[in-house]
C-alpha cells in the first residue's frame, strides 16, 4: 500500500491498484519509452526515408512516412511516449512540417541525457545545460536566417518541393509545389504591415481517378453537391450568386396547431397560398439579378420549380464552412433574411458549372476575381496515394505560408543543424561548470539530424559527418547531405530549403519535451478502468526505485 507516516503512524495515500515508480528507475523507463517512439520514425527522415505501414484494429491500412500521421495512428500506452506523440501533433498544428525532425531530435537529446546520467551528472545540471544551449541556438538562428522576398515564387517553390521530397508523391512534387504556391499567394492578406495566410481558406478536395498529374487549382470553390432540379441550368457564365442562410420553404409554426379544412375549395386556397409565398421568395431573388443560389437550408420542390422557371441554378444544404468559403471567394454576403437581399449582397464568379468527377456530380464555382478562398482538386488512382498526396500537399501549403509570413529560410540537408552544432560546441567551452557537458550533448543531438539523413540515404554516416564538419569549419555553411545523390553537397546549388519557423519550432519543442521527461522522477499510475461488477479496492501499492509500471516499453 502507498503509505506515509505522520507522527509515527502510517497514513493511506493511494487507492488499491495504483502503481508508483520513483527515482532513477522512473526516469529510465520514461526515457526508454520516448526513445522507442523516436526510433519508430527515425528511418522515415529525409527523401530516402522508409515508409511505415500501420494497420488499425478495424484492419484499415495507412502507408506513410509522415511523422505526425504515423504517431497519430499508433496506439501508444506509455505516458512518456504520449508526450512524444503530442510533440509531433503540436509541431504539425503550429508549423505543418518538421514533425519527424522534432521527435527524432527529442529522442537524441534524451539519449545524450541518459549517457550523462550514467556518469552521475545530476538531472538539474543537464536541464540547465539544455536550457542555456537552447537560448544560444535561438539567438544564432536569428543570425543565420536567410532573408528572402515572399513574392519570389522561385524560393517558395523550392521550399514546397523540399517539404514533399520524402513523400510518395515526390514524382509530381514540381507540379504540386507550383499549385501550393499559387493557392497560398491567392489567399494571402495584409494585416497592417504584416503578411497573413489562413490555410483554412485553401480547401483540398480528393477524388479517386486519373493521376496526380491531373490535379487542378481552382480559383474559387468546389462543392460536393449537385443542382437540385433537372430543369435548372447546369452551366452559368458571369454568375451573380445569392448566398442564403434562410430556407426556401414554408416555415412551420413554433407552436402546435392544426388547420381545419372543410371543403376542396379551402384546400385549394391553402395550397395556392403556400405556392404564392414561395413564388414571392423566388421573385425576390430574381428581382435583384441573381442567377445562382447557394442555400444553407432546404429548398421546397415548389420553390425549385419557380427557380428553374426563371433559369436560376440552385444548390441546397451547403455546409456552413463552404458558405463562408463562397463568401470569401465570390465577394458576396451571406443573407439571413430575404428582405435584406439586394444586388450589393450578390457574389460574382466567371463560371458556375455542375460537372461529373468520377462517379460523383460536383459544382464548380471558378474564375472568381481576387478570391480569398480557393480549392485544389486532388486526383490519384488509389486511395492510399490520395491520402499521402493530401498530407504532402498540406505540408507544402504550410511551409509556403511560413516563408510568406516570416520572409526567412535556411538551407536544408542538415546544414543548419551542423552549423549550430559547431557554434554551440565552441560556446560550450566558455562554460566552466558541468553544464558544459550538457551543452556539448545538445550539440551532438543537433548533429544527429544530418547523420540520420546520411544513414537513411545508405551513406557511410561517419565519413559524411567528418566531411560535413570540415566543410562548415572552412566557412561553407550551406553544405549539407545531398540525399538524392548520396554525397555531401551544397544545398544552395541543389535548392534544398527549410523554413525558419519549422527549424526553430522543432528545436524548441524537442528541447522542452526532453527537459520535461528528464525532470520527471515519479510515475503515479491509476488502476486501469474495470468493467462494472468487478471489485474495487480501498488501498494502494508503492514501490521504491523499481515499480512495476506495466508498458510495452518495460
Coordinates of C-alpha atoms in Angstrom, one line a residue:
X1 CA 0.0 0.0 0.0
X2 CA 1.0 3.6 -0.6
X3 CA 1.7 4.8 2.9
X4 CA 3.3 7.9 4.5
X5 CA 4.0 8.3 8.2
X6 CA 2.7 11.2 10.3
X7 CA 3.8 11.2 13.9
X8 CA 5.0 7.6 13.5
X9 CA 1.6 6.4 12.3
X10 CA 1.0 5.1 8.7
X11 CA -1.4 7.1 6.5
X12 CA -3.0 5.7 3.4
X13 CA -2.5 7.8 0.3
X14 CA -3.2 6.0 -2.9
X15 CA -6.1 3.7 -4.0
X16 CA -5.6 0.0 -4.4
X17 CA -4.2 -0.9 -7.9
X18 CA -2.4 2.4 -8.2
X19 CA 1.3 1.9 -9.1
X20 CA 4.1 4.2 -8.3
X21 CA 7.7 4.2 -9.7
X22 CA 10.2 6.7 -8.4
X23 CA 13.8 7.9 -8.7
X24 CA 16.2 6.8 -11.4
X25 CA 14.1 3.9 -12.5
X26 CA 11.1 6.1 -13.3
X27 CA 13.4 8.4 -15.4
X28 CA 15.0 5.4 -17.1
X29 CA 11.6 4.0 -18.1
X30 CA 10.4 7.3 -19.4
X31 CA 13.5 7.9 -21.5
X32 CA 13.3 4.3 -22.8
X33 CA 9.6 4.8 -23.8
X34 CA 10.3 8.2 -25.5
X35 CA 13.3 6.8 -27.4
X36 CA 11.2 3.9 -28.6
X37 CA 8.8 6.4 -30.3
X38 CA 11.8 8.4 -31.8
X39 CA 13.3 5.1 -33.1
X40 CA 10.0 4.2 -34.7
X41 CA 10.1 7.3 -37.0
X42 CA 13.8 7.8 -37.3
X43 CA 14.1 5.7 -40.5
X44 CA 11.4 7.9 -42.2
X45 CA 13.6 11.1 -42.0
X46 CA 14.5 12.6 -45.4
X47 CA 13.8 11.9 -49.1
X48 CA 15.3 8.4 -48.8
X49 CA 13.4 7.6 -45.6
X50 CA 11.3 4.4 -45.4
X51 CA 7.5 4.3 -45.2
X52 CA 5.6 2.7 -42.4
X53 CA 2.5 0.5 -42.8
X54 CA 0.0 0.8 -39.9
X55 CA -3.0 -1.5 -39.6
X56 CA -5.6 -0.4 -37.1
X57 CA -8.0 -2.5 -35.0
X58 CA -10.5 -2.5 -37.9
X59 CA -8.0 -3.6 -40.4
X60 CA -7.7 -0.2 -42.2
X61 CA -4.2 0.3 -43.6
X62 CA -2.2 3.5 -43.6
X63 CA 1.0 3.8 -45.5
X64 CA 3.0 6.9 -44.8
X65 CA 6.4 8.4 -43.8
X66 CA 4.8 11.5 -42.3
X67 CA 5.8 11.6 -38.7
X68 CA 2.6 13.1 -37.3
X69 CA 0.4 10.6 -39.3
X70 CA 2.4 7.6 -38.1
X71 CA 2.3 8.6 -34.5
X72 CA -1.4 9.5 -34.5
X73 CA -2.2 6.1 -36.0
X74 CA -0.1 4.2 -33.4
X75 CA -1.9 3.1 -30.2
X76 CA 0.5 4.4 -27.6
X77 CA 0.0 3.5 -24.0
X78 CA 3.0 4.8 -22.0
X79 CA 2.6 8.4 -20.8
X80 CA 6.2 9.4 -21.8
X81 CA 5.5 8.0 -25.3
X82 CA 2.3 10.0 -25.4
X83 CA 4.4 13.2 -24.8
X84 CA 6.3 12.4 -27.9
X85 CA 3.1 11.9 -29.9
X86 CA 1.8 15.2 -28.5
X87 CA 5.1 16.9 -29.6
X88 CA 4.5 15.7 -33.2
X89 CA 0.9 16.9 -33.1
X90 CA 1.9 20.3 -31.8
X91 CA 4.6 20.7 -34.5
X92 CA 2.2 19.6 -37.2
X93 CA -0.5 22.0 -36.0
X94 CA 1.7 25.1 -35.5
X95 CA 4.2 24.6 -38.3
X96 CA 2.8 21.9 -40.6
X97 CA 6.2 20.3 -41.2
X98 CA 9.2 19.1 -39.3
X99 CA 7.3 16.6 -37.2
X100 CA 9.8 13.8 -37.7
X101 CA 12.7 16.1 -37.1
X102 CA 11.3 17.3 -33.8
X103 CA 10.6 13.8 -32.5
X104 CA 13.9 12.4 -33.6
X105 CA 15.7 15.4 -32.0
X106 CA 13.9 14.9 -28.7
X107 CA 14.9 11.2 -28.8
X108 CA 18.5 12.1 -29.4
X109 CA 18.5 14.7 -26.6
X110 CA 17.2 12.0 -24.2
X111 CA 19.9 9.5 -25.5
X112 CA 22.6 12.1 -24.7
X113 CA 21.0 12.9 -21.3
X114 CA 20.9 9.2 -20.4
X115 CA 24.6 8.9 -21.1
X116 CA 25.3 11.9 -18.8
X117 CA 23.0 10.5 -16.1
X118 CA 25.1 7.3 -16.1
X119 CA 28.1 9.5 -15.4
X120 CA 26.4 10.8 -12.3
X121 CA 25.6 14.2 -13.8
X122 CA 22.5 15.5 -11.9
X123 CA 19.3 15.9 -13.9
X124 CA 19.1 19.6 -12.8
X125 CA 22.6 20.2 -14.3
X126 CA 21.5 18.6 -17.6
X127 CA 18.3 20.6 -17.7
X128 CA 20.3 23.9 -17.0
X129 CA 22.8 23.0 -19.8
X130 CA 20.0 22.2 -22.3
X131 CA 18.2 25.5 -21.5
X132 CA 21.4 27.5 -22.0
X133 CA 22.1 25.7 -25.2
X134 CA 18.6 26.4 -26.5
X135 CA 18.9 30.0 -25.7
X136 CA 22.2 30.2 -27.6
X137 CA 20.8 28.3 -30.5
X138 CA 17.8 30.5 -30.9
X139 CA 20.0 33.6 -30.9
X140 CA 22.2 32.0 -33.6
X141 CA 19.2 31.1 -35.7
X142 CA 18.4 34.8 -35.9
X143 CA 21.9 35.5 -37.2
X144 CA 22.0 32.5 -39.7
X145 CA 18.5 33.0 -41.2
X146 CA 18.5 34.0 -44.9
X147 CA 16.0 36.7 -45.7
X148 CA 14.0 36.1 -48.9
X149 CA 11.4 38.1 -50.8
X150 CA 8.0 36.5 -50.0
X151 CA 6.9 37.4 -53.6
X152 CA 9.8 35.5 -55.1
X153 CA 7.9 32.3 -56.2
X154 CA 11.2 30.5 -57.1
X155 CA 12.1 30.4 -53.4
X156 CA 8.6 29.4 -52.4
X157 CA 8.5 26.5 -54.9
X158 CA 11.9 25.3 -53.6
X159 CA 10.5 25.2 -50.0
X160 CA 7.4 23.4 -51.1
X161 CA 9.4 20.8 -53.1
X162 CA 11.6 20.1 -50.1
X163 CA 8.6 19.5 -47.9
X164 CA 7.2 16.9 -50.3
X165 CA 10.5 15.3 -51.3
X166 CA 10.2 12.4 -48.9
X167 CA 6.5 11.7 -49.7
X168 CA 5.1 9.0 -52.1
X169 CA 4.1 11.9 -54.3
X170 CA 7.7 13.2 -54.9
X171 CA 7.5 12.3 -58.6
X172 CA 4.9 15.1 -59.1
X173 CA 6.4 17.5 -56.5
X174 CA 7.1 20.2 -59.1
X175 CA 3.5 20.5 -60.2
X176 CA 2.1 20.2 -56.7
X177 CA 4.6 22.7 -55.4
X178 CA 3.5 25.2 -58.0
X179 CA -0.1 24.6 -57.1
X180 CA 0.6 25.1 -53.4
X181 CA 2.4 28.4 -54.1
X182 CA -0.5 29.7 -56.3
X183 CA -3.0 28.7 -53.6
X184 CA -1.1 30.4 -50.7
X185 CA -0.5 33.6 -52.7
X186 CA -4.2 33.7 -53.7
X187 CA -5.4 33.8 -50.1
X188 CA -2.6 36.0 -48.7
X189 CA -3.7 39.1 -46.8
X190 CA -2.1 42.1 -45.3
X191 CA -2.8 42.9 -41.6
X192 CA -1.1 46.2 -41.0
X193 CA 2.4 45.8 -42.4
X194 CA 2.5 42.0 -41.9
X195 CA 1.5 39.3 -44.3
X196 CA -1.0 36.7 -43.1
X197 CA -2.2 33.5 -44.6
X198 CA -5.1 31.4 -43.3
X199 CA -4.6 27.9 -44.7
X200 CA -8.3 27.1 -43.9
X201 CA -9.1 29.2 -46.9
X202 CA -7.5 26.6 -49.1
X203 CA -9.8 23.6 -49.5
X204 CA -8.4 20.2 -50.7
X205 CA -11.0 18.1 -52.4
X206 CA -9.9 14.4 -53.1
X207 CA -11.4 12.4 -55.9
X208 CA -10.2 9.0 -56.9
X209 CA -9.4 8.6 -60.6
X210 CA -6.9 9.7 -63.2
X211 CA -3.4 10.6 -61.8
X212 CA -1.6 13.1 -59.7
X213 CA -0.7 14.9 -62.8
X214 CA -4.4 15.8 -63.3
X215 CA -4.5 17.7 -60.0
X216 CA -6.1 21.1 -60.6
X217 CA -6.0 24.5 -58.9
X218 CA -9.4 26.2 -58.9
X219 CA -9.7 29.9 -58.4
X220 CA -12.8 29.5 -56.4
X221 CA -14.8 26.8 -54.6
X222 CA -15.8 23.2 -55.3
X223 CA -19.0 21.8 -53.7
X224 CA -19.6 18.1 -53.4
X225 CA -23.2 18.8 -54.3
X226 CA -25.4 18.8 -57.3
X227 CA -28.0 21.1 -58.8
X228 CA -31.4 20.4 -57.1
X229 CA -33.7 20.3 -60.1
X230 CA -33.2 18.7 -63.5
X231 CA -34.7 21.7 -65.4
X232 CA -32.2 24.2 -63.9
X233 CA -29.2 25.3 -66.0
X234 CA -26.1 23.2 -65.3
X235 CA -23.7 25.9 -66.5
X236 CA -23.9 29.7 -65.8
X237 CA -21.4 32.2 -67.1
X238 CA -21.0 35.6 -65.4
X239 CA -22.8 34.3 -62.4
X240 CA -24.4 36.6 -59.8
X241 CA -24.7 34.5 -56.7
X242 CA -27.1 34.7 -53.8
X243 CA -25.8 33.2 -50.6
X244 CA -28.8 32.3 -48.4
X245 CA -29.0 31.2 -44.8
X246 CA -32.8 31.0 -45.0
X247 CA -34.9 28.1 -46.1
X248 CA -36.8 28.4 -49.3
X249 CA -39.6 26.5 -47.7
X250 CA -42.8 27.3 -45.8
X251 CA -41.8 28.0 -42.3
X252 CA -43.5 25.7 -39.8
X253 CA -45.1 27.4 -36.7
X254 CA -43.2 27.2 -33.5
X255 CA -46.4 26.2 -31.6
X256 CA -48.6 23.1 -32.0
X257 CA -51.6 24.0 -34.1
X258 CA -53.9 22.5 -36.7
X259 CA -55.7 23.8 -39.7
X260 CA -59.3 22.5 -40.3
X261 CA -60.2 22.3 -44.0
X262 CA -63.9 21.6 -44.7
X263 CA -64.0 21.8 -48.5
X264 CA -61.9 21.2 -51.6
X265 CA -62.0 25.0 -52.2
X266 CA -60.4 25.7 -48.9
X267 CA -57.7 23.1 -49.6
X268 CA -57.0 24.7 -53.0
X269 CA -56.8 28.1 -51.4
X270 CA -54.4 26.8 -48.8
X271 CA -52.1 25.3 -51.4
X272 CA -52.3 28.4 -53.5
X273 CA -51.3 30.5 -50.5
X274 CA -48.2 28.3 -49.9
X275 CA -47.4 28.5 -53.6
X276 CA -47.8 32.3 -53.6
X277 CA -45.4 32.6 -50.6
X278 CA -42.7 30.5 -52.3
X279 CA -43.2 32.3 -55.6
X280 CA -42.7 35.7 -53.9
X281 CA -39.4 34.4 -52.3
X282 CA -38.1 33.3 -55.7
X283 CA -39.3 36.5 -57.4
X284 CA -37.4 38.5 -54.7
X285 CA -34.2 36.5 -55.7
X286 CA -34.8 37.1 -59.4
X287 CA -35.6 40.8 -58.9
X288 CA -32.1 41.5 -57.6
X289 CA -30.5 39.8 -60.6
X290 CA -29.3 36.6 -59.1
X291 CA -28.9 33.6 -61.5
X292 CA -27.3 31.2 -59.0
X293 CA -28.4 30.4 -55.4
X294 CA -26.5 28.6 -52.7
X295 CA -28.7 27.8 -49.8
X296 CA -27.6 26.6 -46.4
X297 CA -31.1 25.3 -45.7
X298 CA -33.6 23.3 -47.7
X299 CA -35.4 24.3 -50.9
X300 CA -39.0 23.2 -51.4
X301 CA -40.0 21.4 -54.6
X302 CA -42.3 24.3 -55.5
X303 CA -39.5 26.8 -55.0
X304 CA -37.3 24.6 -57.1
X305 CA -39.9 24.7 -59.9
X306 CA -40.0 28.5 -59.9
X307 CA -36.2 28.8 -59.7
X308 CA -36.0 26.6 -62.7
X309 CA -38.7 28.6 -64.5
X310 CA -36.6 31.8 -64.0
X311 CA -33.4 30.0 -65.2
X312 CA -31.8 30.1 -61.8
X313 CA -29.3 27.4 -60.8
X314 CA -29.7 26.3 -57.1
X315 CA -27.8 24.1 -54.6
X316 CA -29.2 23.3 -51.2
X317 CA -27.9 22.1 -47.8
X318 CA -24.5 23.7 -48.3
X319 CA -22.3 23.4 -45.2
X320 CA -21.6 26.5 -43.1
X321 CA -17.9 26.2 -43.8
X322 CA -18.5 26.0 -47.5
X323 CA -20.8 29.0 -47.3
X324 CA -18.0 31.0 -45.6
X325 CA -15.6 30.0 -48.4
X326 CA -18.1 31.0 -51.0
X327 CA -18.5 34.4 -49.3
X328 CA -14.7 34.9 -49.4
X329 CA -14.3 33.6 -53.0
X330 CA -17.2 35.4 -54.6
X331 CA -17.2 38.6 -52.6
X332 CA -20.9 38.1 -51.7
X333 CA -22.6 38.3 -48.3
X334 CA -24.5 35.6 -46.6
X335 CA -28.1 36.8 -46.1
X336 CA -30.1 35.6 -43.1
X337 CA -33.3 37.4 -44.2
X338 CA -34.6 37.5 -47.8
X339 CA -35.8 41.1 -47.2
X340 CA -32.1 42.1 -46.8
X341 CA -31.1 40.7 -50.2
X342 CA -30.0 43.3 -52.6
X343 CA -27.7 43.5 -55.6
X344 CA -24.9 44.6 -53.3
X345 CA -25.1 41.3 -51.4
X346 CA -24.6 39.2 -54.6
X347 CA -21.3 37.4 -55.2
X348 CA -19.7 37.1 -58.6
X349 CA -18.0 34.3 -60.5
X350 CA -16.9 33.9 -64.1
X351 CA -18.4 30.4 -64.3
X352 CA -20.6 28.1 -62.1
X353 CA -20.9 24.6 -63.5
X354 CA -22.1 21.2 -62.5
X355 CA -19.6 18.5 -63.6
X356 CA -19.2 14.8 -63.2
X357 CA -15.9 13.9 -61.5
X358 CA -15.5 10.1 -61.3
X359 CA -18.9 8.8 -60.2
X360 CA -20.0 12.0 -58.4
X361 CA -21.5 15.2 -59.5
X362 CA -19.8 18.4 -58.2
X363 CA -20.5 22.1 -58.6
X364 CA -17.5 24.3 -59.6
X365 CA -17.5 28.0 -58.7
X366 CA -14.5 29.4 -60.5
X367 CA -12.9 32.3 -62.3
X368 CA -13.6 34.4 -59.2
X369 CA -12.0 37.9 -59.1
X370 CA -9.4 38.2 -56.4
X371 CA -10.8 35.2 -54.3
X372 CA -9.8 34.9 -50.7
X373 CA -10.7 31.2 -50.7
X374 CA -9.5 28.7 -53.3
X375 CA -9.7 24.9 -53.9
X376 CA -7.3 22.2 -55.0
X377 CA -8.9 19.2 -56.7
X378 CA -6.5 16.3 -56.0
X379 CA -6.6 13.3 -58.2
X380 CA -4.9 9.9 -57.9
X381 CA -5.7 6.3 -58.9
X382 CA -5.6 4.8 -55.4
X383 CA -6.9 5.9 -52.0
X384 CA -3.5 5.3 -50.4
X385 CA -1.9 7.7 -52.9
X386 CA -4.7 10.2 -52.5
X387 CA -4.3 10.3 -48.7
X388 CA -0.5 10.6 -48.8
X389 CA -0.7 13.2 -51.6
X390 CA -3.1 15.2 -49.3
X391 CA -0.6 15.0 -46.5
X392 CA 2.3 16.1 -48.7
X393 CA 0.2 19.0 -50.2
X394 CA -0.8 20.2 -46.7
X395 CA 2.9 20.2 -45.7
X396 CA 3.7 22.2 -48.8
X397 CA 0.9 24.7 -48.1
X398 CA 2.1 25.2 -44.5
X399 CA 5.8 25.7 -45.3
X400 CA 5.0 28.2 -48.1
X401 CA 2.8 30.0 -45.6
X402 CA 5.6 30.1 -43.1
X403 CA 8.0 31.7 -45.6
X404 CA 5.4 34.2 -46.8
X405 CA 4.7 35.3 -43.2
X406 CA 8.3 35.1 -41.9
X407 CA 10.4 36.0 -45.0
X408 CA 13.2 33.8 -43.7
X409 CA 14.7 30.4 -44.7
X410 CA 17.6 28.1 -44.0
X411 CA 19.4 25.7 -46.3
X412 CA 18.3 22.1 -45.7
X413 CA 20.0 18.7 -45.8
X414 CA 21.0 19.1 -42.1
X415 CA 23.3 22.1 -42.9
X416 CA 21.7 24.4 -40.4
X417 CA 21.9 21.8 -37.6
X418 CA 25.6 21.1 -38.4
X419 CA 26.4 24.8 -38.3
X420 CA 24.5 25.2 -35.0
X421 CA 26.3 22.2 -33.5
X422 CA 29.7 23.6 -34.4
X423 CA 28.9 27.0 -32.9
X424 CA 27.4 25.5 -29.8
X425 CA 30.5 23.4 -29.1
X426 CA 32.7 26.5 -29.3
X427 CA 30.3 28.4 -27.0
X428 CA 30.2 25.4 -24.5
X429 CA 33.9 25.7 -24.0
X430 CA 33.4 29.1 -22.4
X431 CA 31.3 27.5 -19.7
X432 CA 33.2 26.4 -16.6
X433 CA 30.6 24.1 -14.8
X434 CA 29.3 20.7 -15.7
X435 CA 26.6 22.4 -17.8
X436 CA 29.3 22.4 -20.5
X437 CA 28.9 18.7 -20.8
X438 CA 25.1 19.1 -21.3
X439 CA 25.7 21.8 -23.9
X440 CA 28.1 19.5 -25.8
X441 CA 25.5 16.8 -25.6
X442 CA 22.9 19.2 -27.1
X443 CA 25.3 19.8 -30.0
X444 CA 25.7 16.1 -30.6
X445 CA 21.9 15.7 -30.7
X446 CA 21.7 18.5 -33.3
X447 CA 24.4 16.8 -35.4
X448 CA 22.3 13.6 -35.3
X449 CA 19.9 15.1 -37.9
X450 CA 22.5 15.1 -40.8
X451 CA 23.9 11.8 -39.5
X452 CA 20.5 10.1 -39.7
X453 CA 19.8 11.7 -43.2
X454 CA 23.1 10.1 -44.3
X455 CA 22.2 6.7 -42.8
X456 CA 18.8 6.7 -44.4
X457 CA 20.4 7.5 -47.8
X458 CA 22.7 4.5 -47.5
X459 CA 25.8 6.6 -47.0
X460 CA 28.6 6.0 -44.5
X461 CA 27.4 8.3 -41.7
X462 CA 30.8 8.7 -40.1
X463 CA 32.6 9.7 -43.3
X464 CA 29.7 12.0 -44.2
X465 CA 29.8 13.8 -40.8
X466 CA 33.6 14.3 -40.9
X467 CA 33.3 15.8 -44.4
X468 CA 30.4 17.9 -43.4
X469 CA 32.2 19.3 -40.3
X470 CA 35.3 20.1 -42.4
X471 CA 33.2 22.0 -44.9
X472 CA 31.4 24.0 -42.3
X473 CA 34.6 24.8 -40.4
X474 CA 36.1 26.2 -43.7
X475 CA 33.1 28.5 -44.0
X476 CA 30.9 26.6 -46.4
X477 CA 27.7 26.9 -44.2
X478 CA 25.3 25.9 -46.9
X479 CA 26.8 22.4 -47.3
X480 CA 24.6 19.5 -46.2
X481 CA 23.7 15.9 -47.0
X482 CA 22.7 15.6 -50.7
X483 CA 20.5 12.6 -50.1
X484 CA 19.3 12.1 -53.7
X485 CA 22.9 11.8 -54.9
X486 CA 24.3 10.1 -51.8
X487 CA 27.0 12.6 -51.1
X488 CA 27.8 15.8 -49.2
X489 CA 26.8 18.8 -51.4
X490 CA 26.0 22.5 -51.5
X491 CA 22.3 22.9 -50.6
X492 CA 22.3 26.4 -52.2
X493 CA 23.1 24.9 -55.6
X494 CA 20.7 21.9 -55.2
X495 CA 17.9 24.1 -53.9
X496 CA 17.1 22.2 -50.7
X497 CA 15.5 24.7 -48.3
X498 CA 13.9 24.6 -44.8
X499 CA 11.7 27.2 -43.2
X500 CA 12.8 29.4 -40.4
X501 CA 9.7 28.7 -38.4
X502 CA 10.0 24.9 -38.9
X503 CA 13.6 24.6 -37.8
X504 CA 13.2 27.0 -34.8
X505 CA 10.0 25.4 -33.5
X506 CA 11.3 21.8 -33.9
X507 CA 14.4 22.5 -31.8
X508 CA 12.5 24.5 -29.1
X509 CA 9.6 21.9 -28.9
X510 CA 12.0 18.9 -28.8
X511 CA 14.1 20.5 -26.1
X512 CA 11.1 21.3 -24.0
X513 CA 9.8 17.8 -24.3
X514 CA 13.2 16.3 -23.4
X515 CA 13.5 18.5 -20.4
X516 CA 10.1 17.6 -19.2
X517 CA 10.9 13.9 -19.3
X518 CA 14.4 14.4 -17.7
X519 CA 12.9 16.3 -14.8
X520 CA 10.2 13.6 -14.1
X521 CA 11.3 11.3 -11.3
X522 CA 7.9 9.9 -10.2
X523 CA 5.3 8.0 -12.1
X524 CA 1.9 7.5 -10.4
X525 CA -0.4 5.4 -12.5
X526 CA -4.0 4.9 -11.5
X527 CA -5.6 1.5 -11.6
X528 CA -6.8 0.7 -15.2
X529 CA -10.5 1.1 -15.7
X530 CA -12.5 -2.0 -14.9
X531 CA -15.9 -3.1 -16.1
X532 CA -18.9 -2.8 -13.7
X533 CA -19.3 -5.8 -11.4
X534 CA -15.6 -6.1 -10.6
X535 CA -14.5 -5.4 -7.1
X536 CA -12.9 -2.0 -6.4
X537 CA -10.4 -1.8 -3.6
X538 CA -9.6 0.7 -1.0
X539 CA -5.8 0.7 -0.7
X540 CA -2.7 1.2 -3.0
X541 CA 0.8 0.0 -3.7
X542 CA 4.1 1.8 -3.9
X543 CA 7.5 0.7 -5.0
X544 CA 10.8 2.4 -4.3
X545 CA 13.0 2.8 -7.3
X546 CA 11.7 -0.2 -9.2
X547 CA 8.0 -0.1 -9.6
X548 CA 6.0 -2.3 -12.0
X549 CA 4.7 0.3 -14.4
X550 CA 3.2 -2.0 -17.0
X551 CA 4.1 -1.0 -20.5
X552 CA 5.3 -2.4 -23.8
X553 CA 8.5 -0.4 -23.2
X554 CA 9.4 -2.0 -19.8

